[in-house]
CSV table of C-alpha atoms and ligand atoms in Angstrom, one decimal:
chain,number,residue,atom,x,y,z
A,1,MET,CA,54.1,151.6,183.9
A,2,THR,CA,53.2,151.4,187.6
A,3,LEU,CA,56.1,150.6,189.9
A,4,GLN,CA,55.6,147.4,191.8
A,5,LEU,CA,57.1,145.8,194.9
A,6,GLY,CA,60.4,144.1,194.0
A,7,ASP,CA,61.1,146.5,191.2
A,8,THR,CA,64.4,148.5,191.3
A,9,ALA,CA,63.7,152.1,192.4
A,10,PRO,CA,64.4,154.2,189.3
A,11,ASP,CA,67.6,156.2,189.5
A,12,PHE,CA,67.6,160.0,188.9
A,13,GLU,CA,69.5,163.2,189.5
A,14,ALA,CA,67.6,166.0,191.2
A,15,GLU,CA,68.0,169.5,192.7
A,16,THR,CA,67.2,169.5,196.4
A,17,THR,CA,67.4,171.8,199.4
A,18,GLU,CA,70.7,170.2,200.1
A,19,GLY,CA,72.2,170.5,196.6
A,20,VAL,CA,72.2,168.0,193.7
A,21,LEU,CA,71.3,164.5,194.7
A,22,ARG,CA,72.2,161.4,192.6
A,23,PHE,CA,69.7,159.0,194.0
A,24,HIS,CA,71.4,155.6,193.7
A,25,ASP,CA,74.8,157.0,194.8
A,26,TRP,CA,73.1,158.8,197.7
A,27,LEU,CA,71.3,155.6,198.8
A,28,GLY,CA,74.6,153.7,199.1
A,29,SER,CA,73.8,150.6,201.2
A,30,SER,CA,71.1,152.4,203.3
A,31,TRP,CA,67.4,151.8,203.4
A,32,SER,CA,65.4,154.8,202.2
A,33,VAL,CA,62.0,156.5,202.3
A,34,LEU,CA,61.2,158.6,199.3
A,35,PHE,CA,57.9,160.5,199.9
A,36,SER,CA,56.0,163.1,197.9
A,37,HIS,CA,53.8,165.9,199.2
A,38,PRO,CA,51.3,167.7,197.0
A,39,LYS,CA,52.4,171.3,197.3
A,40,ASP,CA,54.6,173.8,199.3
A,41,PHE,CA,52.8,176.3,201.6
A,42,THR,CA,49.9,174.0,202.3
A,43,PRO,CA,48.7,173.0,205.8
A,44,VAL,CA,48.8,169.2,205.9
A,45,CYS,CA,52.2,169.1,204.2
A,46,THR,CA,53.6,171.6,206.7
A,47,THR,CA,52.6,169.2,209.6
A,48,GLU,CA,54.0,166.1,207.8
A,49,LEU,CA,57.4,167.6,207.1
A,50,GLY,CA,57.7,168.9,210.7
A,51,GLU,CA,56.9,165.3,211.9
A,52,VAL,CA,59.4,163.7,209.6
A,53,ALA,CA,62.0,166.2,210.9
A,54,ARG,CA,61.1,165.3,214.5
A,55,LEU,CA,61.4,161.6,213.7
A,56,LYS,CA,64.7,161.9,211.8
A,57,PRO,CA,66.7,160.3,214.7
A,58,GLU,CA,64.3,157.2,214.5
A,59,PHE,CA,65.0,156.9,210.8
A,60,ASP,CA,68.7,157.3,211.4
A,61,ARG,CA,68.7,154.6,214.0
A,62,ARG,CA,67.2,152.2,211.4
A,63,ASN,CA,69.8,153.2,208.8
A,64,VAL,CA,67.0,154.8,206.7
A,65,LYS,CA,67.7,158.0,204.6
A,66,VAL,CA,64.6,160.1,204.1
A,67,VAL,CA,63.9,162.4,201.2
A,68,GLY,CA,60.8,164.4,200.3
A,69,LEU,CA,59.6,165.6,196.9
A,70,SER,CA,57.1,168.0,195.4
A,71,VAL,CA,56.8,169.7,192.0
A,72,ASP,CA,57.7,173.1,193.5
A,73,PRO,CA,60.9,174.9,192.8
A,74,VAL,CA,63.8,174.8,195.4
A,75,SER,CA,63.3,178.6,196.1
A,76,ASP,CA,59.8,177.8,197.4
A,77,HIS,CA,61.1,174.8,199.5
A,78,HIS,CA,63.7,177.2,201.1
A,79,ALA,CA,61.1,179.9,201.7
A,80,TRP,CA,58.6,177.4,203.2
A,81,SER,CA,61.1,175.7,205.4
A,82,GLY,CA,61.0,178.7,207.8
A,83,ASP,CA,57.2,178.2,208.3
A,84,ILE,CA,57.8,174.5,209.0
A,85,ALA,CA,60.3,175.3,211.7
A,86,GLU,CA,58.2,178.1,213.2
A,87,THR,CA,54.9,176.3,213.3
A,88,GLN,CA,56.0,172.7,213.9
A,89,GLY,CA,59.0,173.3,216.2
A,90,HIS,CA,61.3,171.2,214.0
A,91,ALA,CA,63.4,172.5,211.1
A,92,LEU,CA,63.9,170.5,207.9
A,93,ASN,CA,66.9,168.1,208.5
A,94,PHE,CA,66.6,166.0,205.3
A,95,PRO,CA,66.6,166.9,201.6
A,96,LEU,CA,63.5,168.0,199.7
A,97,ILE,CA,63.6,167.4,196.0
A,98,ALA,CA,62.4,170.2,193.7
A,99,ASP,CA,60.8,168.4,190.8
A,100,ALA,CA,59.4,171.4,188.9
A,101,SER,CA,59.8,169.5,185.6
A,102,ARG,CA,57.8,166.5,187.1
A,103,LYS,CA,60.5,164.2,185.8
A,104,ILE,CA,60.7,162.1,189.0
A,105,ALA,CA,57.0,162.4,189.8
A,106,ASP,CA,56.4,160.8,186.3
A,107,LEU,CA,59.1,158.2,186.8
A,108,TYR,CA,57.5,157.1,190.1
A,109,GLY,CA,53.8,157.6,189.1
A,110,MET,CA,53.3,160.3,191.8
A,111,ILE,CA,50.8,162.3,189.7
A,112,HIS,CA,47.4,160.7,189.5
A,113,PRO,CA,45.6,162.9,187.0
A,114,ASN,CA,42.1,161.9,188.1
A,115,ALA,CA,43.0,163.3,191.6
A,116,SER,CA,45.0,166.3,190.4
A,117,ASP,CA,46.8,167.2,187.2
A,118,THR,CA,49.1,169.6,189.0
A,119,MET,CA,50.1,168.1,192.3
A,120,THR,CA,51.7,164.9,193.4
A,121,VAL,CA,49.6,162.6,195.6
A,122,ARG,CA,51.1,161.5,199.0
A,123,SER,CA,53.3,158.6,197.8
A,124,VAL,CA,55.6,156.7,200.0
A,125,PHE,CA,58.3,154.4,198.7
A,126,VAL,CA,60.4,152.3,201.1
A,127,ILE,CA,63.5,151.1,199.4
A,128,GLY,CA,65.9,148.4,200.6
A,129,PRO,CA,69.7,148.4,200.5
A,130,ASP,CA,69.4,146.3,197.3
A,131,LYS,CA,67.5,149.4,195.8
A,132,LYS,CA,64.4,147.4,195.4
A,133,LEU,CA,60.9,148.7,196.4
A,134,LYS,CA,59.8,147.0,199.6
A,135,LEU,CA,56.7,149.0,200.4
A,136,THR,CA,54.5,151.6,198.7
A,137,LEU,CA,51.6,153.7,200.0
A,138,THR,CA,49.4,156.3,198.4
A,139,TYR,CA,47.4,158.8,200.4
A,140,PRO,CA,45.2,161.6,199.0
A,141,ALA,CA,46.2,165.2,199.5
A,142,SER,CA,43.7,165.7,202.3
A,143,THR,CA,44.9,162.9,204.5
A,144,GLY,CA,48.1,163.4,206.4
A,145,ARG,CA,50.2,160.2,206.8
A,146,ASN,CA,51.0,158.4,210.0
A,147,PHE,CA,54.8,158.3,210.1
A,148,PRO,CA,55.1,156.2,213.2
A,149,GLU,CA,53.2,153.5,211.2
A,150,ILE,CA,55.8,153.9,208.4
A,151,LEU,CA,58.6,153.3,211.0
A,152,ARG,CA,56.7,150.3,212.3
A,153,ALA,CA,56.5,148.9,208.8
A,154,ILE,CA,60.2,149.5,208.3
A,155,ASP,CA,60.9,147.5,211.5
A,156,SER,CA,58.8,144.7,210.1
A,157,LEU,CA,60.7,144.8,206.7
A,158,GLN,CA,64.1,144.8,208.4
A,159,LEU,CA,63.1,141.9,210.7
A,160,THR,CA,62.1,139.9,207.6
A,161,ALA,CA,65.3,140.7,205.8
A,162,ARG,CA,67.4,139.8,208.8
A,163,TYR,CA,65.6,136.9,210.4
A,164,SER,CA,63.1,135.3,207.9
A,165,VAL,CA,60.2,136.3,210.1
A,166,ALA,CA,56.9,138.0,209.3
A,167,THR,CA,54.9,140.2,211.6
A,168,PRO,CA,51.2,139.6,212.5
A,169,VAL,CA,48.3,142.0,212.5
A,170,ASN,CA,48.9,145.1,214.5
A,171,TRP,CA,52.3,143.9,215.6
A,172,GLU,CA,54.5,146.3,217.6
A,173,GLU,CA,58.2,146.2,218.5
A,174,GLY,CA,58.9,143.4,221.0
A,175,GLU,CA,55.8,141.3,220.3
A,176,ASP,CA,55.9,137.8,219.0
A,177,VAL,CA,56.4,137.3,215.2
A,178,ILE,CA,55.8,134.5,212.7
A,179,ILE,CA,58.3,132.2,211.0
A,180,VAL,CA,57.8,132.7,207.3
A,181,PRO,CA,56.3,129.7,205.5
A,182,SER,CA,59.3,129.2,203.2
A,183,VAL,CA,61.5,128.2,206.3
A,184,SER,CA,61.1,124.5,206.9
A,185,ASP,CA,60.9,123.1,210.5
A,186,ALA,CA,64.4,121.7,210.0
A,187,GLU,CA,65.7,125.2,209.1
A,188,ALA,CA,63.7,126.8,211.8
A,189,LYS,CA,65.5,124.6,214.4
A,190,GLN,CA,68.8,126.2,213.3
A,191,LYS,CA,67.4,129.7,213.1
A,192,PHE,CA,65.4,129.7,216.3
A,193,PRO,CA,67.1,127.4,218.8
A,194,GLY,CA,64.9,128.6,221.6
A,195,GLY,CA,61.9,127.0,219.9
A,196,TRP,CA,58.5,128.2,218.7
A,197,LYS,CA,54.8,127.5,219.1
A,198,THR,CA,53.0,125.7,216.3
A,199,LEU,CA,49.3,126.8,216.2
A,200,LYS,CA,49.0,125.3,212.7
A,201,PRO,CA,51.7,123.9,210.5
A,202,TYR,CA,51.7,127.2,208.6
A,203,LEU,CA,51.3,129.4,211.7
A,204,ARG,CA,54.5,129.2,213.8
A,205,ILE,CA,55.0,131.9,216.5
A,206,VAL,CA,58.4,132.8,217.9
A,207,PRO,CA,59.6,135.6,220.2
A,208,GLN,CA,60.9,138.6,218.2
A,209,PRO,CA,64.5,137.7,217.3
A,210,GLY,CA,67.1,140.3,218.5
A,211,HIS,CA,64.7,141.8,221.0
A,212,ASP,CA,66.0,141.9,224.6
A,213,GLY,CA,68.7,139.3,223.7
A,214,ALA,CA,66.2,136.8,222.1
A,215,ASP,CA,67.6,135.3,218.9
B,301,LIG,C1,47.7,170.2,202.4
B,301,LIG,O1,48.9,169.8,202.5
B,301,LIG,O2,47.1,170.7,203.3
B,301,LIG,C2,47.0,170.0,201.1
B,301,LIG,C3,47.6,170.0,199.9
B,301,LIG,C4,46.9,169.9,198.8
B,301,LIG,C5,45.5,169.8,198.8
B,301,LIG,C6,44.9,169.7,200.0
B,301,LIG,C7,45.6,169.9,201.2
């Protein structure tokens, strides 16, 4: 069955480049990004893993734990990690799951047989502190992902969780946001004492809470 937004991220135990990982225990109360890459020793994957290593402080700042996965053995992950450091200038600084049995790939639907029987697609699962799936993405093997966009989406998810706001098209950090429709005007007065702009009753714009002191 396909995993859907709002589902609990399935728990598992896995061998990784940093030892055995018990997923739910490891998550604790953090946010998380679990992402798959098709295969070790491949060019696009090499660039992606270097980029995630470069961005690790940005994930840390948002209280997000990152973990990669492919269906290669851990010995390959270790051997390949030297190439990532050498060519991308950033050494792996987060765990890579070795899912040679495909147990986790199957649990999360990361193998799409009509794309490839043997490799995982480029899946992304953003998981909240409640262990529920907040966002999923699926890219084909030939298209490297845009990890700054994943950070941007996490910023949006975290704003929604904290302040009951949604983010409009192409939103970037610091720009105005939208009061979610489930918040009444009476509730909005409490939450956004600085006021908001009503373009339509369902389209209420407010400065981003928590940005530069705004609340
Ligand atoms: C890559 O990471 O470059 C890649 C992996 C599998 C198929 C195509 C490209």
